Coordinates of C-alpha atoms in Angstrom, one line a residue:
X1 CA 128.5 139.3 166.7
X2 CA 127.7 139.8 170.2
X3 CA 128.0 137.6 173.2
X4 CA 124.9 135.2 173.6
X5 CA 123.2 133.7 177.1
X6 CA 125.1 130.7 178.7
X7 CA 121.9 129.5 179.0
X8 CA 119.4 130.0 176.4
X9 CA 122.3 130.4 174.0
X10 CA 120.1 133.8 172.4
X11 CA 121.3 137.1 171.7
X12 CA 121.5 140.0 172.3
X13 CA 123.1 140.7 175.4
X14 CA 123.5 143.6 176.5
X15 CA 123.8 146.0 180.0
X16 CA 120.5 146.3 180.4
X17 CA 118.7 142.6 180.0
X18 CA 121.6 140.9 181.6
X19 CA 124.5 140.1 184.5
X20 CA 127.2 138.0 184.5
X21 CA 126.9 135.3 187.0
X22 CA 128.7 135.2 190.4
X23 CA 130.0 131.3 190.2
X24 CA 131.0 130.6 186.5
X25 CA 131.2 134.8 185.7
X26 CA 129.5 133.6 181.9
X27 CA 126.5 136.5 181.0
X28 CA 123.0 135.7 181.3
X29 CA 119.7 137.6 180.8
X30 CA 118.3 139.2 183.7
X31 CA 115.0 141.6 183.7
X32 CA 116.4 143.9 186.0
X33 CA 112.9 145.5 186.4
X34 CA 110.1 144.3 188.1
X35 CA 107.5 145.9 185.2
X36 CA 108.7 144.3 182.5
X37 CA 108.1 140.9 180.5
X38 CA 112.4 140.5 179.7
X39 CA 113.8 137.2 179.7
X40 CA 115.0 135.6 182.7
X41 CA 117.5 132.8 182.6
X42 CA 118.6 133.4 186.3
X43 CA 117.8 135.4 189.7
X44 CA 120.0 137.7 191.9
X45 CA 119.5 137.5 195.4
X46 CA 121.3 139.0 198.8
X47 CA 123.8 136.4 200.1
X48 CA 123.6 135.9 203.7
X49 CA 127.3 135.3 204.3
X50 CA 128.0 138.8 202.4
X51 CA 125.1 140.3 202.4
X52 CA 125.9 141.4 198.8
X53 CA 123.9 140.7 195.6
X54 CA 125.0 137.7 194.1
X55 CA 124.0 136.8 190.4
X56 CA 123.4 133.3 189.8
X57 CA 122.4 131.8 186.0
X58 CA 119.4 129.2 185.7
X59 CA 122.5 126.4 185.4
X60 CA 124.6 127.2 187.9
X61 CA 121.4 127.5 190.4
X62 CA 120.5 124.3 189.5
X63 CA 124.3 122.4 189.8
X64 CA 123.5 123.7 193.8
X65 CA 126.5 126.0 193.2
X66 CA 127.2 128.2 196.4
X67 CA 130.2 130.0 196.1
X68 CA 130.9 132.8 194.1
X69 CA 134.3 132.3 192.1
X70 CA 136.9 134.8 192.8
X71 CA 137.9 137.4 190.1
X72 CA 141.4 138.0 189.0
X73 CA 141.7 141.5 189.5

């Protein structure tokens, strides 16, 4: 069974429809091109404190979350 969107809740996930996002670090889909008709249950932007991508999914945009969580490694 494979992993399914924190948001949508559908499958499959895998590294080419999806990210994980930058506050809760859960996996959502993503169209990572700009030609295609993929799902989108987020947006990735440049962050202007970082100026890094940063990966936000649909319900962590919409809580107002602004700060990426750390990672543990």
């Amino acid at each position: 069974m494979s992993e399914a969107c924190v948001v949508c809740k559908e499958e499959p996930l895998d590294d080419s429809n999806s990210s994980y996002c930058s506050f809760c670090q859960q996996r959502y889909h993503l169209n990572q091109r700009s030609d295609g008709d993929d799902k989108d249950c987020g947006d990735v932007w440049i962050g202007e404190a970082s100026m890094a991508l940063e990966f936000g999914c649909r319900n962590c945009i919409d809580e107002g979350r602004t700060q990426p969580q750390a990672t543990g490694s």
